[in-house]
PDB file of C-alpha atoms in Angstrom:
ATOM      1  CA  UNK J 250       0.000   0.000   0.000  1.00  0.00           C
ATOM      2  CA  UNK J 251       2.702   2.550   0.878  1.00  0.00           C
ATOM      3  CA  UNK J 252       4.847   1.257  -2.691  1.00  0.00           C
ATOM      4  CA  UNK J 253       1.091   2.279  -4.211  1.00  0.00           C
ATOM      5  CA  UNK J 254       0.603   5.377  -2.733  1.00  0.00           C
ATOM      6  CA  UNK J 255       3.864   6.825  -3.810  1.00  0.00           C
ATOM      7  CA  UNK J 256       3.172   6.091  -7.242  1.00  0.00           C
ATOM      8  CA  UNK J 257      -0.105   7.300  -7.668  1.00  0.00           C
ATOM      9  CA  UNK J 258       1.307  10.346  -6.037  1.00  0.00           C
ATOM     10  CA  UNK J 259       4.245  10.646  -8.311  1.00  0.00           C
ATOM     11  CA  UNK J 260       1.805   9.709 -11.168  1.00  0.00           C
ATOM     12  CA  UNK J 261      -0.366  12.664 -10.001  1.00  0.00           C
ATOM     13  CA  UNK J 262       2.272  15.504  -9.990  1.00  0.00           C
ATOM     14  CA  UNK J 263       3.618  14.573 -13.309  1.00  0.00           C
ATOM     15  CA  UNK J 264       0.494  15.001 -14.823  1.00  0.00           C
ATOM     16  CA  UNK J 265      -0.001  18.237 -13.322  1.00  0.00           C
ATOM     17  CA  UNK J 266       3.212  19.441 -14.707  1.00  0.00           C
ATOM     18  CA  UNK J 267       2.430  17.919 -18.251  1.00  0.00           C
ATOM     19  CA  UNK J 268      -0.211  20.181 -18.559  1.00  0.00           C
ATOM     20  CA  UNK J 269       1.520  23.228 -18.217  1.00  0.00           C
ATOM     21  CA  UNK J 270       1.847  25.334 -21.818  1.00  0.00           C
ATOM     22  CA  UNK J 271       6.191  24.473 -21.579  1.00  0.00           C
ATOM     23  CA  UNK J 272       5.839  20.778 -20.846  1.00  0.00           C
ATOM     24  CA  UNK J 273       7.082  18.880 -22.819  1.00  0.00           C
ATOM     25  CA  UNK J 274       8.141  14.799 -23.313  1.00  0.00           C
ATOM     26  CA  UNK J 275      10.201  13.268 -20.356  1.00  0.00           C
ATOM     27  CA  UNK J 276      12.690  11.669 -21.933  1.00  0.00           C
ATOM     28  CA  UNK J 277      13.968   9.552 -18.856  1.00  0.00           C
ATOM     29  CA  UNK J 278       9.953   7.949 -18.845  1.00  0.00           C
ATOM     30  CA  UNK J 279      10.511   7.327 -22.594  1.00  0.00           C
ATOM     31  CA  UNK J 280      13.654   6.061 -22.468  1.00  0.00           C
ATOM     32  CA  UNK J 281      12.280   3.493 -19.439  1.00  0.00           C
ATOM     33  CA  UNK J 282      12.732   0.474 -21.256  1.00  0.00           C
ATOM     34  CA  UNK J 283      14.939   1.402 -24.317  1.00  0.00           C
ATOM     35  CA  UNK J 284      18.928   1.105 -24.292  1.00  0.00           C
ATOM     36  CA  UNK J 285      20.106   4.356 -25.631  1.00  0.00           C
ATOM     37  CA  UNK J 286      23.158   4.172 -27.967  1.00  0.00           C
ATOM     38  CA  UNK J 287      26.384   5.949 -25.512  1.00  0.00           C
ATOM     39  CA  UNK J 288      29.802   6.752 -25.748  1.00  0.00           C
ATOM     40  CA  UNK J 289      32.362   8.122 -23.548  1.00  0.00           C
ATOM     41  CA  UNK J 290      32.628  11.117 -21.331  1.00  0.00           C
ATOM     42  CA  UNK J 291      34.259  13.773 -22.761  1.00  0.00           C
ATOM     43  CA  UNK J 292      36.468  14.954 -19.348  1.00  0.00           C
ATOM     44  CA  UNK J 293      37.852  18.324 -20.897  1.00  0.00           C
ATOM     45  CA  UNK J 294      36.152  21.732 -19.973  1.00  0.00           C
ATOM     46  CA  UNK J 295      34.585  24.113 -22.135  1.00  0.00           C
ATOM     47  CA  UNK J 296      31.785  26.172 -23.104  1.00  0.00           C
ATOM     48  CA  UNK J 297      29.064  24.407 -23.042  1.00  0.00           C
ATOM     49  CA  UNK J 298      26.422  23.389 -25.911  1.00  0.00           C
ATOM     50  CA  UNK J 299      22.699  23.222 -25.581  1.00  0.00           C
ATOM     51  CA  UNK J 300      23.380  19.226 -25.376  1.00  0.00           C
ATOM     52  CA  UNK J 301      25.826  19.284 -22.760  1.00  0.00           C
ATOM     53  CA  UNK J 302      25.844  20.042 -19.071  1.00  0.00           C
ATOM     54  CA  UNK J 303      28.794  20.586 -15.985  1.00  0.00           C
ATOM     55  CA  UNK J 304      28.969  18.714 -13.288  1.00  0.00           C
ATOM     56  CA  UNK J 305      31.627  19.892 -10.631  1.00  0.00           C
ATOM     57  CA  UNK J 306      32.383  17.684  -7.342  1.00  0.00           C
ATOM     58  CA  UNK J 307      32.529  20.481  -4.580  1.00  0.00           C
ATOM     59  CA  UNK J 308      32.842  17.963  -1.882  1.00  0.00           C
ATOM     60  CA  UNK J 309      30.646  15.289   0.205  1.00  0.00           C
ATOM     61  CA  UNK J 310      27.111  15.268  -0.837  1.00  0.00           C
ATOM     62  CA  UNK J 311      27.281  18.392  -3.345  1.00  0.00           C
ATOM     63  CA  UNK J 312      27.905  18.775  -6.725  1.00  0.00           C
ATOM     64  CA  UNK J 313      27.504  21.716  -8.961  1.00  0.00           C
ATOM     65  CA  UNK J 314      25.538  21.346 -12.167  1.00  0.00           C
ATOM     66  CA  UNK J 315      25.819  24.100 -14.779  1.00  0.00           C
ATOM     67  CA  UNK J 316      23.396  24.122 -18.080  1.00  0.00           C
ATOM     68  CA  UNK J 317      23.884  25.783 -21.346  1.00  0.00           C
ATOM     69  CA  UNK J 318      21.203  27.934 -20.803  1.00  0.00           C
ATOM     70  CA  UNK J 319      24.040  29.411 -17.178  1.00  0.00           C
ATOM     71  CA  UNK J 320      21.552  27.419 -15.028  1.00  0.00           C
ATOM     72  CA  UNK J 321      23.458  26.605 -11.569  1.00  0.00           C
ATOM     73  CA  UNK J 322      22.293  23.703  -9.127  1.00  0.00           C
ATOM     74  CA  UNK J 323      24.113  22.590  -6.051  1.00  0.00           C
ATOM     75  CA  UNK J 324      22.834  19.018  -4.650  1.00  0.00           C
ATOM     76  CA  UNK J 325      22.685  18.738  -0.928  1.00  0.00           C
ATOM     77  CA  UNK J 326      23.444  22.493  -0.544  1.00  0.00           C
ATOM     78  CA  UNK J 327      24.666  23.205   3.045  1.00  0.00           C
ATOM     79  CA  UNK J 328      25.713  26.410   2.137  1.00  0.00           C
ATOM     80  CA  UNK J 329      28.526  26.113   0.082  1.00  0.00           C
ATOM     81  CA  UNK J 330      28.599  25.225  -3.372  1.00  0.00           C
ATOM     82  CA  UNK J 331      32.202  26.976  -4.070  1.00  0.00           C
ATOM     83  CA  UNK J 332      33.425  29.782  -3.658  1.00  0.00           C
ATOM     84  CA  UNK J 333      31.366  33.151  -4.915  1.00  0.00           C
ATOM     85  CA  UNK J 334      29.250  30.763  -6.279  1.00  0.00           C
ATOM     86  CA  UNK J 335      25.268  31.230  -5.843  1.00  0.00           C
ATOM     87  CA  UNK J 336      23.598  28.788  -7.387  1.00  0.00           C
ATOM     88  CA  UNK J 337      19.977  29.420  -9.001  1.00  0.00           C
ATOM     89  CA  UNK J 338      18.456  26.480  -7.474  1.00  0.00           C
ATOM     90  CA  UNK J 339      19.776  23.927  -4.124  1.00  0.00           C
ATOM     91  CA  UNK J 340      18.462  20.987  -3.037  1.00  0.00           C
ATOM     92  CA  UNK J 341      18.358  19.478   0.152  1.00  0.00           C
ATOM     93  CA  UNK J 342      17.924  16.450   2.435  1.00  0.00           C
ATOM     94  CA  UNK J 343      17.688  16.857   5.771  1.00  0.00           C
ATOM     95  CA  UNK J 344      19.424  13.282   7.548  1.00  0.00           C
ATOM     96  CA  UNK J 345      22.085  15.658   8.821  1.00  0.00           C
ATOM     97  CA  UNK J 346      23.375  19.439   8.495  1.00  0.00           C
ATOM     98  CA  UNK J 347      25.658  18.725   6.062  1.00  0.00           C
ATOM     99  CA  UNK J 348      23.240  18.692   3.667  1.00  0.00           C
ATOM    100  CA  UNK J 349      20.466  20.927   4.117  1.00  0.00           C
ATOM    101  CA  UNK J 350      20.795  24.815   6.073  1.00  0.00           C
ATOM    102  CA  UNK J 351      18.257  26.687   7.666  1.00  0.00           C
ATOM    103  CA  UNK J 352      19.607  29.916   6.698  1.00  0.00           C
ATOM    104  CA  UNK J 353      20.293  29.817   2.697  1.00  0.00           C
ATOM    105  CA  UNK J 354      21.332  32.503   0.751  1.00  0.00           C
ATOM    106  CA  UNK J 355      18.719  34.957   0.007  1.00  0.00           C
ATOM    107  CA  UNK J 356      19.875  35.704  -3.683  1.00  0.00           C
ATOM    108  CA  UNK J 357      19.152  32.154  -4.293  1.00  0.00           C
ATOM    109  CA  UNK J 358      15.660  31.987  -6.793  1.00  0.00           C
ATOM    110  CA  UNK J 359      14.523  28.456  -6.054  1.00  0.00           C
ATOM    111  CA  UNK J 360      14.965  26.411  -2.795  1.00  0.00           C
ATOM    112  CA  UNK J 361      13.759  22.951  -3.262  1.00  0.00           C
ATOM    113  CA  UNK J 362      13.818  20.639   0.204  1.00  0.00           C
ATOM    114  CA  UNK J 363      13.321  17.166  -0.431  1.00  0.00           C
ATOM    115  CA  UNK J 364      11.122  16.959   2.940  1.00  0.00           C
ATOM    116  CA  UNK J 365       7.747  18.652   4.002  1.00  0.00           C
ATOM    117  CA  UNK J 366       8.528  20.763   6.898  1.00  0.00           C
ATOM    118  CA  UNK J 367       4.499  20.666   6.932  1.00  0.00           C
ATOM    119  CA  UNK J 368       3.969  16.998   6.741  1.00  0.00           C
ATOM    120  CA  UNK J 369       3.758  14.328   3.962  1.00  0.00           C
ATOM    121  CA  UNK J 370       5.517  13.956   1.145  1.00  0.00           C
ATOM    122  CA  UNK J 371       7.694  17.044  -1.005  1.00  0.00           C
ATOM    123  CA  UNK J 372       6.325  17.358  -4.497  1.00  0.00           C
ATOM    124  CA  UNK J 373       8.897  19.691  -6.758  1.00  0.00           C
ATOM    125  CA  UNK J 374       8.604  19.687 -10.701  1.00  0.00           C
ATOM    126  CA  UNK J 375      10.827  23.040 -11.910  1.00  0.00           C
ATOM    127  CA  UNK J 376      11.389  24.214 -14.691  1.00  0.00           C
ATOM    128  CA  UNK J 377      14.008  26.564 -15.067  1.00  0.00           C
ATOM    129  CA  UNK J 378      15.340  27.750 -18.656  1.00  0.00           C
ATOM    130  CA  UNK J 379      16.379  24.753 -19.934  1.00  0.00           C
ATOM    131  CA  UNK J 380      16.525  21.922 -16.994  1.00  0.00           C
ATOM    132  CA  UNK J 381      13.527  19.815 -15.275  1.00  0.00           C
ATOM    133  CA  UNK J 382      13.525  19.205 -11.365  1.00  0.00           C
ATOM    134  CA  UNK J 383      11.537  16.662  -9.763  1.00  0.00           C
ATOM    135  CA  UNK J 384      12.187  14.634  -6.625  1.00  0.00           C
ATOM    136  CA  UNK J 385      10.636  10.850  -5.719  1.00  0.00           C
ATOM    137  CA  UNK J 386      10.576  11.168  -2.151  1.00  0.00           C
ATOM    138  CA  UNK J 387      12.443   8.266   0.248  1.00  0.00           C
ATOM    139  CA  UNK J 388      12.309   7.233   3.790  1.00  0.00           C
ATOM    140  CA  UNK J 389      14.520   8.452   6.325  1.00  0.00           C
ATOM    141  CA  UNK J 390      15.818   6.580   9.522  1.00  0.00           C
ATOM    142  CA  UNK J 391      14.510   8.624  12.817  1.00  0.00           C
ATOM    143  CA  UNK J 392      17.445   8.760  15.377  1.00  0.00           C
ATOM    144  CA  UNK J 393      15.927   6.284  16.984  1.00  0.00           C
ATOM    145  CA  UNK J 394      14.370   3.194  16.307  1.00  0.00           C
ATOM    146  CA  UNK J 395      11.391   5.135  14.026  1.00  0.00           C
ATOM    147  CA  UNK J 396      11.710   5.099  10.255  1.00  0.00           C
ATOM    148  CA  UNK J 397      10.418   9.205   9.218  1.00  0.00           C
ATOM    149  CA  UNK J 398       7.967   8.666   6.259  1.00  0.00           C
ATOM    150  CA  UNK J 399       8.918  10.949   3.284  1.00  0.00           C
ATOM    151  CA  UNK J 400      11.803  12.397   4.916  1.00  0.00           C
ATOM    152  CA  UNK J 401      14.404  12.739   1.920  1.00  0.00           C
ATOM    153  CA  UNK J 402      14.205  12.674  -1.584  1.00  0.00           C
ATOM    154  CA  UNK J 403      16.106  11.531  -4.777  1.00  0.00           C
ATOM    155  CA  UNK J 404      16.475  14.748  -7.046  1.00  0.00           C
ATOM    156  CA  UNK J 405      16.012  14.347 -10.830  1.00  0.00           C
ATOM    157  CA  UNK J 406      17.370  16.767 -13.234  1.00  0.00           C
ATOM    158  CA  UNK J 407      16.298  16.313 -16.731  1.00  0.00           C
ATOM    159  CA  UNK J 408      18.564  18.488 -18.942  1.00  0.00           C
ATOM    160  CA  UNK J 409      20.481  18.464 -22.137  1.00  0.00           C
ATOM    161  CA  UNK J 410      18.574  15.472 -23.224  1.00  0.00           C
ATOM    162  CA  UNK J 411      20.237  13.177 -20.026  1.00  0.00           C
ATOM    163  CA  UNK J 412      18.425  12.141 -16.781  1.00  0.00           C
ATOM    164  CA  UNK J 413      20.588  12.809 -13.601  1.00  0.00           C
ATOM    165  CA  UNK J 414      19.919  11.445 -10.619  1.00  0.00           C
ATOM    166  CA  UNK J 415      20.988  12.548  -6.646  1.00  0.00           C
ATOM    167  CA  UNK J 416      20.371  10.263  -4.141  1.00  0.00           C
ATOM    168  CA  UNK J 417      20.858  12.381  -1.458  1.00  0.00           C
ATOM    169  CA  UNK J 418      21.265  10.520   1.992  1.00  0.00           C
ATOM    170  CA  UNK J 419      19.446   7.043   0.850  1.00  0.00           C
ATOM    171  CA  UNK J 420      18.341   5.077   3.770  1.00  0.00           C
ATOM    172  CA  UNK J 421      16.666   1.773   2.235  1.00  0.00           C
ATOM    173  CA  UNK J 422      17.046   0.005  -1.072  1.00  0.00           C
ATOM    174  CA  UNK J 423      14.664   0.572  -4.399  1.00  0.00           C
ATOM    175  CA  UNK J 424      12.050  -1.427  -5.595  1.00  0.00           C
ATOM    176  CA  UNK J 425      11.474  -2.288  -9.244  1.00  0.00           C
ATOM    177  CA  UNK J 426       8.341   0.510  -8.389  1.00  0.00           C
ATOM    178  CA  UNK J 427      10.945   3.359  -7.344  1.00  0.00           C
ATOM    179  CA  UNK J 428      12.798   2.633 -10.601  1.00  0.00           C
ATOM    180  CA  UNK J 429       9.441   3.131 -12.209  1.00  0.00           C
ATOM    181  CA  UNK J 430       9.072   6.286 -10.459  1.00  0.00           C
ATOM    182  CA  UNK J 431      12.678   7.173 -11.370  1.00  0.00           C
ATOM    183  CA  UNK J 432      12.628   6.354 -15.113  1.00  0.00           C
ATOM    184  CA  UNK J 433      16.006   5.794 -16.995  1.00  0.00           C
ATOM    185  CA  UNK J 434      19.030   7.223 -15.226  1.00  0.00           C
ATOM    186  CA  UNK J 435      21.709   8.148 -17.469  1.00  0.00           C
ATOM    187  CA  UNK J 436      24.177   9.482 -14.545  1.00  0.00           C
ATOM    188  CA  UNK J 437      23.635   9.055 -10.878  1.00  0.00           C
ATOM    189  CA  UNK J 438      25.068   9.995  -7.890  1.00  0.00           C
ATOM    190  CA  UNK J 439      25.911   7.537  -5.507  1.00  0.00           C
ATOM    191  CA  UNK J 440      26.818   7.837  -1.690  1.00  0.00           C
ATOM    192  CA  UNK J 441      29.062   5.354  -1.061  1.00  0.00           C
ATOM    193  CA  UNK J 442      30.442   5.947   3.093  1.00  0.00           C
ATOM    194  CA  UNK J 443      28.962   2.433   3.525  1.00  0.00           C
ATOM    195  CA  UNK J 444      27.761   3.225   6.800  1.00  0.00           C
ATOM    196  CA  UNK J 445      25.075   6.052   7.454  1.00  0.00           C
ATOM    197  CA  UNK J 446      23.415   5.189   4.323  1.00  0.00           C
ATOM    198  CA  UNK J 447      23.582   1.980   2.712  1.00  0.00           C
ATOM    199  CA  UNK J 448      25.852  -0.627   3.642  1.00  0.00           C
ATOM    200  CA  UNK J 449      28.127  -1.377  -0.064  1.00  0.00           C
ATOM    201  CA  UNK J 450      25.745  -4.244  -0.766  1.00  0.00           C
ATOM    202  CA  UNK J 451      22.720  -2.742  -0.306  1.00  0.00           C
ATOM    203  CA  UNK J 452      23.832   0.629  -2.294  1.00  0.00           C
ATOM    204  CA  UNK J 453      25.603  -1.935  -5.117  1.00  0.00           C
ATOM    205  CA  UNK J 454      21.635  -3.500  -5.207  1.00  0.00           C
ATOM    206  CA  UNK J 455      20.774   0.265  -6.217  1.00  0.00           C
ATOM    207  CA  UNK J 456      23.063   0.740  -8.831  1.00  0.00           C
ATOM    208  CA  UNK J 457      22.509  -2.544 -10.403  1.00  0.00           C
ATOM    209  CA  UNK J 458      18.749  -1.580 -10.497  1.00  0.00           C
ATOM    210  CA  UNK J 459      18.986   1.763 -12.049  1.00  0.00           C
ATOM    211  CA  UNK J 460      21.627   0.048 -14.431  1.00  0.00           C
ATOM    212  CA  UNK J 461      22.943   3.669 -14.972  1.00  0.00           C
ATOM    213  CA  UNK J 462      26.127   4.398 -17.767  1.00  0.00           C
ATOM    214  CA  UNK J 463      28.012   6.844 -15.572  1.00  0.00           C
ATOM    215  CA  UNK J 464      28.752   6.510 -11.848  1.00  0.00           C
ATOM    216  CA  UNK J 465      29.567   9.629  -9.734  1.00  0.00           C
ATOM    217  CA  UNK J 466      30.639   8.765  -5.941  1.00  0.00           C
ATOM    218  CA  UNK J 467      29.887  10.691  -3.176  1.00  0.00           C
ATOM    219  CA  UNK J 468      29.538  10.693   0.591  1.00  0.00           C
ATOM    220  CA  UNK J 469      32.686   8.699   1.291  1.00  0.00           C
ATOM    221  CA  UNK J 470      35.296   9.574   4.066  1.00  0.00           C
ATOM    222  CA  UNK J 471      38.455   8.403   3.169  1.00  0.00           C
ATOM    223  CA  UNK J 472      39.946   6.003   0.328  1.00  0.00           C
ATOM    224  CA  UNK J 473      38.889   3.135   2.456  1.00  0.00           C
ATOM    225  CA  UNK J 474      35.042   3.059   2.126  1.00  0.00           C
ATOM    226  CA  UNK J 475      35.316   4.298  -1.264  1.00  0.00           C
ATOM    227  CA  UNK J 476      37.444   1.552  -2.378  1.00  0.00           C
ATOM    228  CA  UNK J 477      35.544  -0.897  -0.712  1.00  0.00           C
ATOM    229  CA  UNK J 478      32.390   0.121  -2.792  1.00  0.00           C
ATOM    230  CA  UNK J 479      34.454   0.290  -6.082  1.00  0.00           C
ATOM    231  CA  UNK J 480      35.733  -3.270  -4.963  1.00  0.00           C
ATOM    232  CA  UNK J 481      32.107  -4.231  -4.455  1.00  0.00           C
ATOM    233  CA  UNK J 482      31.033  -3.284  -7.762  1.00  0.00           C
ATOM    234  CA  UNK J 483      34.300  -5.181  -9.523  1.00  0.00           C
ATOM    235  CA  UNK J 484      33.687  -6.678 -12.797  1.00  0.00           C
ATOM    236  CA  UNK J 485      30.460  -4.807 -13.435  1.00  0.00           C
ATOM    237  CA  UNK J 486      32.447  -1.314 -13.758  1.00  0.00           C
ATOM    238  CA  UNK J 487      35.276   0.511 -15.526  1.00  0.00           C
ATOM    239  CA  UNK J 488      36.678   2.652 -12.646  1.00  0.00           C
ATOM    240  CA  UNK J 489      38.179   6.232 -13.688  1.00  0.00           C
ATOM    241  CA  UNK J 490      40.246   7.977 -11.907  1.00  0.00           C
ATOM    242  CA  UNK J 491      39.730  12.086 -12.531  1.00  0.00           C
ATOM    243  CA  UNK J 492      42.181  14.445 -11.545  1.00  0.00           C
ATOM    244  CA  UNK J 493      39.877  17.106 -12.172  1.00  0.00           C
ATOM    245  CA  UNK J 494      36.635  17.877 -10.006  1.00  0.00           C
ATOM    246  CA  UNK J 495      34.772  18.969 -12.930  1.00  0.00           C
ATOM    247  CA  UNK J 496      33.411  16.930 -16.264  1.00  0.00           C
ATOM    248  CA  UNK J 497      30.867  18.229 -19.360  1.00  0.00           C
ATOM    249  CA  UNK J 498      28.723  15.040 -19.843  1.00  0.00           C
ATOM    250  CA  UNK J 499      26.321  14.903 -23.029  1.00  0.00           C
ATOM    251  CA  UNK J 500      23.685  11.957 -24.047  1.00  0.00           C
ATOM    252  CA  UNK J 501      26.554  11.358 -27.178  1.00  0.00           C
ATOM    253  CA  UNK J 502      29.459  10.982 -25.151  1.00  0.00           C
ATOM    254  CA  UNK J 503      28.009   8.823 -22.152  1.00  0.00           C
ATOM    255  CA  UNK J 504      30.252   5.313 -22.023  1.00  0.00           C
ATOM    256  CA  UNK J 505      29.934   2.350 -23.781  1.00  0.00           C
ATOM    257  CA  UNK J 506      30.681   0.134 -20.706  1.00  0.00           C
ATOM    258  CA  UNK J 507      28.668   1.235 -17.198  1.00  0.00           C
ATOM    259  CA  UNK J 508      31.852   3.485 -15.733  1.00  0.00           C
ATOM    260  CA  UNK J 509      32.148   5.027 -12.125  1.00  0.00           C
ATOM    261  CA  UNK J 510      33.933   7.958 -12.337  1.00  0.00           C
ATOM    262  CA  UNK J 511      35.474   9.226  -9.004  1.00  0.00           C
ATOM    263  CA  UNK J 512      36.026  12.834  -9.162  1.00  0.00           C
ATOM    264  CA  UNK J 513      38.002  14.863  -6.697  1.00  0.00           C
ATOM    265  CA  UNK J 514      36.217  17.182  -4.406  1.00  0.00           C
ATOM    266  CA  UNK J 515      37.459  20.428  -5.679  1.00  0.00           C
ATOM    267  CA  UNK J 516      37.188  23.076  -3.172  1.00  0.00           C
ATOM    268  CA  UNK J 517      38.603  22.185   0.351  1.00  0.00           C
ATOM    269  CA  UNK J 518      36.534  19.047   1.422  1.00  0.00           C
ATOM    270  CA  UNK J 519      38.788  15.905   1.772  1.00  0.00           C
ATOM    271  CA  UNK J 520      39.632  14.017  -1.164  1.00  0.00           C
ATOM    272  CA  UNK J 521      38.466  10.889   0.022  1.00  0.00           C
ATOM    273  CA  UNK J 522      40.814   8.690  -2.106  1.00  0.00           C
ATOM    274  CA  UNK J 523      44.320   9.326  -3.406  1.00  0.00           C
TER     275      UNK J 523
END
């Protein structure tokens, strides 16, 4: 029943934004079932196209997305997303302060919290120039026993023709309905600390469900847990290496072969793995 009701809510608010005079085609629902043809990631910076978009690791939970169109995001904003940087639009979680605050910028346009301070689920669908924002919200552990219903969300951004996805602080696995919900993710962000998430099994079950092309870690504290994950997922991956915290990703240039790319955090957080 609870599986149900999510979907019929999800169902609901994408029909509401389908019928607004902009709407158009969700390519991750219509690429569901399909296998897209993809390439690999060109790594190089530079201006971008309408096709392409920038993601830049700042560190932990947040990364920086940048569209053609100059639209900024920061994922998990605590209140830093680099520095004189203010994005257009954050998202949040709220498992623990590194990745919501209370007290965000004012010049920032849209603040999108992947909880309900009011109650029940959060229901975003933005659109912003050229990008799409929804959320499917999850569960959240209480800090005790009590699991908090609706208390985080996974982000979608639907731009230059790709599907990204942000877990944000997961706290339970996906069922073939949340992939549903989901549609096809062409890059996702994974937390991968191992420990107040997912344990590396239960996260690797994720991956393996969303069957995504390009894997961005995140959330890991040292080289340890993220080499455990990346050990976890052996055989099933190409691992890159990035010395750069910054990549320009397009639907063309996606990899052949599933690949996790670890990018470095780029502006003061710990590197996590050397």
């Amino acid at each position: 029943m609870r599986t149900l009701l999510v979907y019929l809510f999800s169902l609901l608010s994408l029909a509401i934004w389908s019928q607004g005079a902009s709407a158009q085609i969700s390519r991750c629902f219509a690429m569901a079932n399909a296998n897209p043809p993809v390439r690999y990631a060109a790594l190089a910076p530079r201006k971008l196209t309408p096709q392409e978009v920038r993601i830049n690791f700042v560190g932990h939970s947040t990364f920086l997305l940048e569209t053609a169109a100059g639209v900024t995001i920061a994922t998990d904003y605590a209140g830093f997303a680099g520095f004189n940087v203010t994005p257009d639009v954050v998202t949040m979680n709220n498992a623990h302060e590194t990745h919501f605050t209370d007290y965000p910028d004012e010049k920032i346009k849209h603040v999108l919290r992947g909880w309900n301070p009011k109650g029940g689920p959060a229901q975003h669908n933005l659109r912003l120039e050229d990008v799409h924002i929804r959320n499917v919200p999850t569960d959240r552990r209480g800090w005790g026993a009590g699991i908090e219903r609706d208390g985080n969300s996974i982000f979608i951004f639907e731009v230059a023709d790709l599907c990204i996805g942000h877990l944000g602080h997961l706290h339970h696995g996906l069922t073939p309905q949340y992939r549903a919900l989901l549609g096809t993710i062409d890059v996702l962000m994974v937390p991968v600390d191992g420990t107040f998430t997912l344990g590396h099994k239960e996260m690797a079950e994720v991956v393996r469900l969303l069957r995504s092309r390009l894997i961005l870690p995140m959330h890991y504290f040292g080289g340890s847990s993220l080499q455990s994950f990346l050990t976890e997922m052996q055989g099933e991956f190409l691992v890159k290496i990035h010395d750069s915290s910054e990549v320009i990703v397009s639907q063309q240039t996606l990899p052949d072969t599933p690949t996790m790319l670890v990018l470095p955090a780029g502006h003061g957080f710990s590197r996590g793995y050397d």
